[in-house]
């Protein structure tokens, strides 16, 4: 019989050294990744080094595709969808990000006004009558209007609005569907239309109107039902939002959920749920540029003194729906601001920084000469000089 008090045999357990080492390595990697991400998000010097050395976000003038422009010829350049368009001598030439010629289109316009959204590009003759609509790489319709064109607009679904002057009315706004059919014309007898927008569901036309005929400036936003205006334009107005006196309305933009952003010279307002409210006030701020032409965002550039002879530029990127703000800082003054889709381009003189609406650097372009102009969309950008265009793939 086994002795009751006999101590049980202790079996030696084998230690799996490989598992322990693997666990330690994984733990070290996780900690390292957390530290690197934290440093990238909080330390601008470290982030800049990672962007340049690891992510290769910085490109120089020698490393980009170049399109030469004809000497002495007037060229007008725009970026839309994934193309750079160069309009010269009534020919619109489309180039892709590799600089390859995608198509040549005959466009009888010499002094163009451009607007683009999604895969659409609308071109109007400034102070003329011709309008061309391009989808992807093809002209899908063209038309002539009765007045003199002062602005063209296209929404993401291909609906077009054209502002006209020089008629018996102060302003007129003509709306076209994606097939080029004229739906209606809105006549403004006493106010000047300074901007237009069509809602993302194609139901409403918004007109930014300004009355400067008296001693007091009066701005307002007129909302028109497109469906009603097709048959009864005079009784199609749904809402009319009148601003405070002496507030000058500059631009308007429709965003999702029929949210309307209004840019005044002193504030940026939002109209939602039939109410207009201020979401950004320029008072006591040195605002050098601002834009509402972004998808569900707007951006402002605020200059802040950083020394006796230097200044930083803080780019505020505001989500219109939840009012969250992302900040991006450059240690110099921004010469020009350009926006398109979800992309923001900052012209710093001999550099251009492309950032997205999340506040992250997408690409930095470094030139060896002063940059004249920039055109940008979600996917592509053009750096414009007198004799050439350099293409940046975003």
Short mmCIF file of N, CA, C and O in Angstrom, two decimals, residues 266-329:
data_model
loop_
_atom_site.label_atom_id
_atom_site.label_comp_id
_atom_site.label_asym_id
_atom_site.label_seq_id
_atom_site.Cartn_x
_atom_site.Cartn_y
_atom_site.Cartn_z
N UNK A 266 -16.64 88.39 -43.02
CA UNK A 266 -16.27 88.42 -41.61
C UNK A 266 -16.60 87.14 -40.85
O UNK A 266 -16.11 86.94 -39.74
N UNK A 267 -17.44 86.27 -41.40
CA UNK A 267 -17.80 85.02 -40.73
C UNK A 267 -18.03 83.92 -41.77
O UNK A 267 -18.19 84.19 -42.96
N UNK A 268 -18.07 82.71 -41.27
CA UNK A 268 -18.57 81.58 -42.06
C UNK A 268 -19.76 81.01 -41.30
O UNK A 268 -19.66 80.68 -40.12
N UNK A 269 -20.89 80.94 -41.98
CA UNK A 269 -22.14 80.50 -41.37
C UNK A 269 -22.59 79.18 -41.98
O UNK A 269 -22.16 78.81 -43.07
N UNK A 270 -23.47 78.49 -41.28
CA UNK A 270 -24.07 77.28 -41.81
C UNK A 270 -25.59 77.39 -41.68
O UNK A 270 -26.10 77.90 -40.67
N UNK A 271 -26.30 76.98 -42.72
CA UNK A 271 -27.76 76.91 -42.68
C UNK A 271 -28.16 75.44 -42.61
O UNK A 271 -27.84 74.66 -43.51
N UNK A 272 -28.79 75.04 -41.54
CA UNK A 272 -29.30 73.68 -41.39
C UNK A 272 -30.52 73.72 -40.48
O UNK A 272 -30.62 74.56 -39.59
N UNK A 273 -31.47 72.84 -40.77
CA UNK A 273 -32.73 72.79 -40.02
C UNK A 273 -33.42 74.15 -40.02
O UNK A 273 -33.97 74.59 -39.00
N UNK A 274 -33.35 74.82 -41.19
CA UNK A 274 -34.02 76.12 -41.41
C UNK A 274 -33.47 77.24 -40.53
O UNK A 274 -34.13 78.28 -40.37
N UNK A 275 -32.27 77.06 -39.97
CA UNK A 275 -31.66 78.09 -39.15
C UNK A 275 -30.25 78.40 -39.66
O UNK A 275 -29.52 77.51 -40.08
N UNK A 276 -29.89 79.69 -39.63
CA UNK A 276 -28.54 80.09 -39.99
C UNK A 276 -27.77 80.48 -38.74
O UNK A 276 -28.27 81.25 -37.90
N UNK A 277 -26.56 79.94 -38.58
CA UNK A 277 -25.76 80.23 -37.40
C UNK A 277 -24.30 80.41 -37.80
O UNK A 277 -23.84 79.87 -38.81
N UNK A 278 -23.55 81.15 -36.98
CA UNK A 278 -22.13 81.38 -37.21
C UNK A 278 -21.34 80.19 -36.66
O UNK A 278 -21.52 79.78 -35.52
N UNK A 279 -20.44 79.65 -37.50
CA UNK A 279 -19.58 78.57 -37.01
C UNK A 279 -18.11 78.99 -37.01
O UNK A 279 -17.26 78.28 -36.46
N UNK A 280 -17.78 80.13 -37.63
CA UNK A 280 -16.42 80.65 -37.55
C UNK A 280 -16.48 82.16 -37.68
O UNK A 280 -17.08 82.69 -38.62
N UNK A 281 -15.85 82.84 -36.72
CA UNK A 281 -15.87 84.31 -36.68
C UNK A 281 -14.44 84.81 -36.88
O UNK A 281 -13.51 84.39 -36.19
N UNK A 282 -14.27 85.71 -37.85
CA UNK A 282 -12.94 86.25 -38.15
C UNK A 282 -12.51 87.38 -37.21
O UNK A 282 -11.37 87.86 -37.30
N UNK A 283 -13.38 87.79 -36.32
CA UNK A 283 -13.09 88.91 -35.44
C UNK A 283 -11.85 88.63 -34.60
O UNK A 283 -11.69 87.54 -34.04
N UNK A 284 -10.96 89.62 -34.53
CA UNK A 284 -9.72 89.55 -33.73
C UNK A 284 -8.77 88.47 -34.24
O UNK A 284 -7.90 88.02 -33.49
N UNK A 285 -8.93 88.03 -35.47
CA UNK A 285 -8.02 87.05 -36.07
C UNK A 285 -7.48 87.62 -37.37
O UNK A 285 -8.20 88.30 -38.10
N UNK A 286 -6.22 87.34 -37.65
CA UNK A 286 -5.63 87.77 -38.91
C UNK A 286 -5.82 86.64 -39.92
O UNK A 286 -4.97 85.77 -40.07
N UNK A 287 -6.97 86.66 -40.60
CA UNK A 287 -7.30 85.63 -41.59
C UNK A 287 -6.78 86.10 -42.95
O UNK A 287 -7.19 87.15 -43.45
N UNK A 288 -5.90 85.31 -43.55
CA UNK A 288 -5.31 85.70 -44.83
C UNK A 288 -5.99 85.03 -46.01
O UNK A 288 -5.87 85.50 -47.15
N UNK A 289 -6.69 83.91 -45.78
CA UNK A 289 -7.39 83.21 -46.87
C UNK A 289 -8.38 82.24 -46.26
O UNK A 289 -8.20 81.77 -45.13
N UNK A 290 -9.42 81.91 -47.02
CA UNK A 290 -10.39 80.90 -46.57
C UNK A 290 -11.11 80.33 -47.78
O UNK A 290 -11.19 80.95 -48.83
N UNK A 291 -11.64 79.11 -47.60
CA UNK A 291 -12.35 78.44 -48.69
C UNK A 291 -13.40 77.50 -48.11
O UNK A 291 -13.16 76.82 -47.11
N UNK A 292 -14.55 77.47 -48.78
CA UNK A 292 -15.60 76.50 -48.41
C UNK A 292 -15.77 75.46 -49.51
O UNK A 292 -16.69 74.64 -49.45
N UNK A 293 -14.88 75.46 -50.51
CA UNK A 293 -14.99 74.53 -51.64
C UNK A 293 -14.29 73.22 -51.32
O UNK A 293 -13.33 72.82 -51.99
N UNK A 294 -14.77 72.54 -50.28
CA UNK A 294 -14.27 71.23 -49.86
C UNK A 294 -15.46 70.34 -49.53
O UNK A 294 -16.54 70.83 -49.19
N UNK A 295 -15.27 69.04 -49.58
CA UNK A 295 -16.35 68.10 -49.29
C UNK A 295 -16.57 68.03 -47.78
O UNK A 295 -15.76 67.47 -47.05
N UNK A 296 -17.66 68.64 -47.32
CA UNK A 296 -18.07 68.59 -45.91
C UNK A 296 -17.12 69.31 -44.96
O UNK A 296 -17.17 69.10 -43.75
N UNK A 297 -16.23 70.13 -45.49
CA UNK A 297 -15.30 70.90 -44.67
C UNK A 297 -15.18 72.31 -45.22
O UNK A 297 -15.54 72.59 -46.35
N UNK A 298 -14.64 73.20 -44.39
CA UNK A 298 -14.12 74.46 -44.89
C UNK A 298 -12.78 74.71 -44.22
O UNK A 298 -12.44 74.08 -43.21
N UNK A 299 -11.99 75.61 -44.77
CA UNK A 299 -10.67 75.88 -44.22
C UNK A 299 -10.39 77.38 -44.19
O UNK A 299 -10.86 78.12 -45.05
N UNK A 300 -9.66 77.80 -43.17
CA UNK A 300 -9.21 79.19 -43.05
C UNK A 300 -7.72 79.19 -42.72
O UNK A 300 -7.21 78.24 -42.10
N UNK A 301 -7.03 80.24 -43.12
CA UNK A 301 -5.61 80.39 -42.79
C UNK A 301 -5.48 81.59 -41.88
O UNK A 301 -5.84 82.71 -42.24
N UNK A 302 -4.96 81.34 -40.70
CA UNK A 302 -4.79 82.38 -39.69
C UNK A 302 -3.29 82.60 -39.46
O UNK A 302 -2.57 81.67 -39.11
N UNK A 303 -2.86 83.82 -39.63
CA UNK A 303 -1.44 84.14 -39.46
C UNK A 303 -1.17 84.56 -38.02
O UNK A 303 -1.89 85.39 -37.46
N UNK A 304 -0.13 83.95 -37.43
CA UNK A 304 0.24 84.25 -36.05
C UNK A 304 1.71 84.64 -35.99
O UNK A 304 2.56 83.97 -36.59
N UNK A 305 2.02 85.70 -35.26
CA UNK A 305 3.40 86.15 -35.14
C UNK A 305 4.21 85.15 -34.33
O UNK A 305 3.79 84.72 -33.25
N UNK A 306 5.37 84.76 -34.87
CA UNK A 306 6.24 83.81 -34.17
C UNK A 306 7.57 84.44 -33.76
O UNK A 306 8.38 83.82 -33.10
N UNK A 307 7.80 85.67 -34.18
CA UNK A 307 9.03 86.38 -33.84
C UNK A 307 8.93 87.80 -34.34
O UNK A 307 7.89 88.24 -34.85
N UNK A 308 10.03 88.56 -34.20
CA UNK A 308 10.00 89.96 -34.61
C UNK A 308 9.77 90.10 -36.11
O UNK A 308 9.11 91.02 -36.57
N UNK A 309 10.35 89.19 -36.89
CA UNK A 309 10.26 89.31 -38.34
C UNK A 309 9.71 88.04 -38.99
O UNK A 309 9.95 87.79 -40.17
N UNK A 310 9.00 87.22 -38.24
CA UNK A 310 8.51 85.96 -38.79
C UNK A 310 7.10 85.69 -38.31
O UNK A 310 6.65 86.24 -37.30
N UNK A 311 6.41 84.84 -39.07
CA UNK A 311 5.03 84.48 -38.72
C UNK A 311 4.75 83.05 -39.13
O UNK A 311 5.30 82.55 -40.12
N UNK A 312 3.93 82.39 -38.35
CA UNK A 312 3.42 81.07 -38.70
C UNK A 312 2.03 81.21 -39.30
O UNK A 312 1.29 82.14 -38.98
N UNK A 313 1.67 80.26 -40.16
CA UNK A 313 0.32 80.20 -40.70
C UNK A 313 -0.35 78.94 -40.17
O UNK A 313 0.15 77.84 -40.37
N UNK A 314 -1.46 79.13 -39.48
CA UNK A 314 -2.23 78.00 -38.93
C UNK A 314 -3.42 77.74 -39.84
O UNK A 314 -4.27 78.63 -40.02
N UNK A 315 -3.47 76.56 -40.43
CA UNK A 315 -4.57 76.20 -41.32
C UNK A 315 -5.61 75.48 -40.46
O UNK A 315 -5.35 74.39 -39.93
N UNK A 316 -6.77 76.10 -40.30
CA UNK A 316 -7.88 75.50 -39.55
C UNK A 316 -8.77 74.75 -40.53
O UNK A 316 -9.29 75.34 -41.48
N UNK A 317 -8.97 73.45 -40.31
CA UNK A 317 -9.80 72.63 -41.18
C UNK A 317 -10.99 72.16 -40.36
O UNK A 317 -10.84 71.39 -39.41
N UNK A 318 -12.18 72.66 -40.69
CA UNK A 318 -13.35 72.47 -39.85
C UNK A 318 -14.35 71.54 -40.52
O UNK A 318 -14.75 71.74 -41.67
N UNK A 319 -14.75 70.49 -39.78
CA UNK A 319 -15.81 69.59 -40.22
C UNK A 319 -17.15 70.27 -39.96
O UNK A 319 -17.48 70.59 -38.81
N UNK A 320 -17.91 70.52 -41.01
CA UNK A 320 -19.13 71.31 -40.87
C UNK A 320 -20.19 70.57 -40.06
O UNK A 320 -20.96 71.19 -39.33
N UNK A 321 -20.22 69.24 -40.16
CA UNK A 321 -21.26 68.48 -39.45
C UNK A 321 -21.04 68.45 -37.95
O UNK A 321 -21.95 68.77 -37.17
N UNK A 322 -19.83 68.06 -37.50
CA UNK A 322 -19.61 67.92 -36.06
C UNK A 322 -18.79 69.06 -35.46
O UNK A 322 -18.52 69.08 -34.26
N UNK A 323 -18.36 70.01 -36.30
CA UNK A 323 -17.62 71.21 -35.89
C UNK A 323 -16.21 70.89 -35.36
O UNK A 323 -15.56 71.76 -34.78
N UNK A 324 -15.73 69.67 -35.53
CA UNK A 324 -14.37 69.33 -35.12
C UNK A 324 -13.36 70.10 -35.97
O UNK A 324 -13.56 70.30 -37.17
N UNK A 325 -12.26 70.51 -35.35
CA UNK A 325 -11.24 71.31 -36.03
C UNK A 325 -9.91 70.57 -36.02
O UNK A 325 -9.45 70.11 -34.97
N UNK A 326 -9.31 70.46 -37.20
CA UNK A 326 -7.94 69.96 -37.33
C UNK A 326 -7.05 71.15 -37.69
O UNK A 326 -7.43 71.99 -38.51
N UNK A 327 -5.86 71.20 -37.10
CA UNK A 327 -4.93 72.28 -37.38
C UNK A 327 -3.67 71.76 -38.05
O UNK A 327 -3.19 70.66 -37.75
N UNK A 328 -3.17 72.56 -38.98
CA UNK A 328 -1.91 72.25 -39.66
C UNK A 328 -1.13 73.55 -39.72
O UNK A 328 -1.66 74.59 -40.12
N UNK A 329 0.13 73.52 -39.31
CA UNK A 329 0.92 74.75 -39.20
C UNK A 329 2.11 74.72 -40.14
O UNK A 329 2.80 73.70 -40.24
#
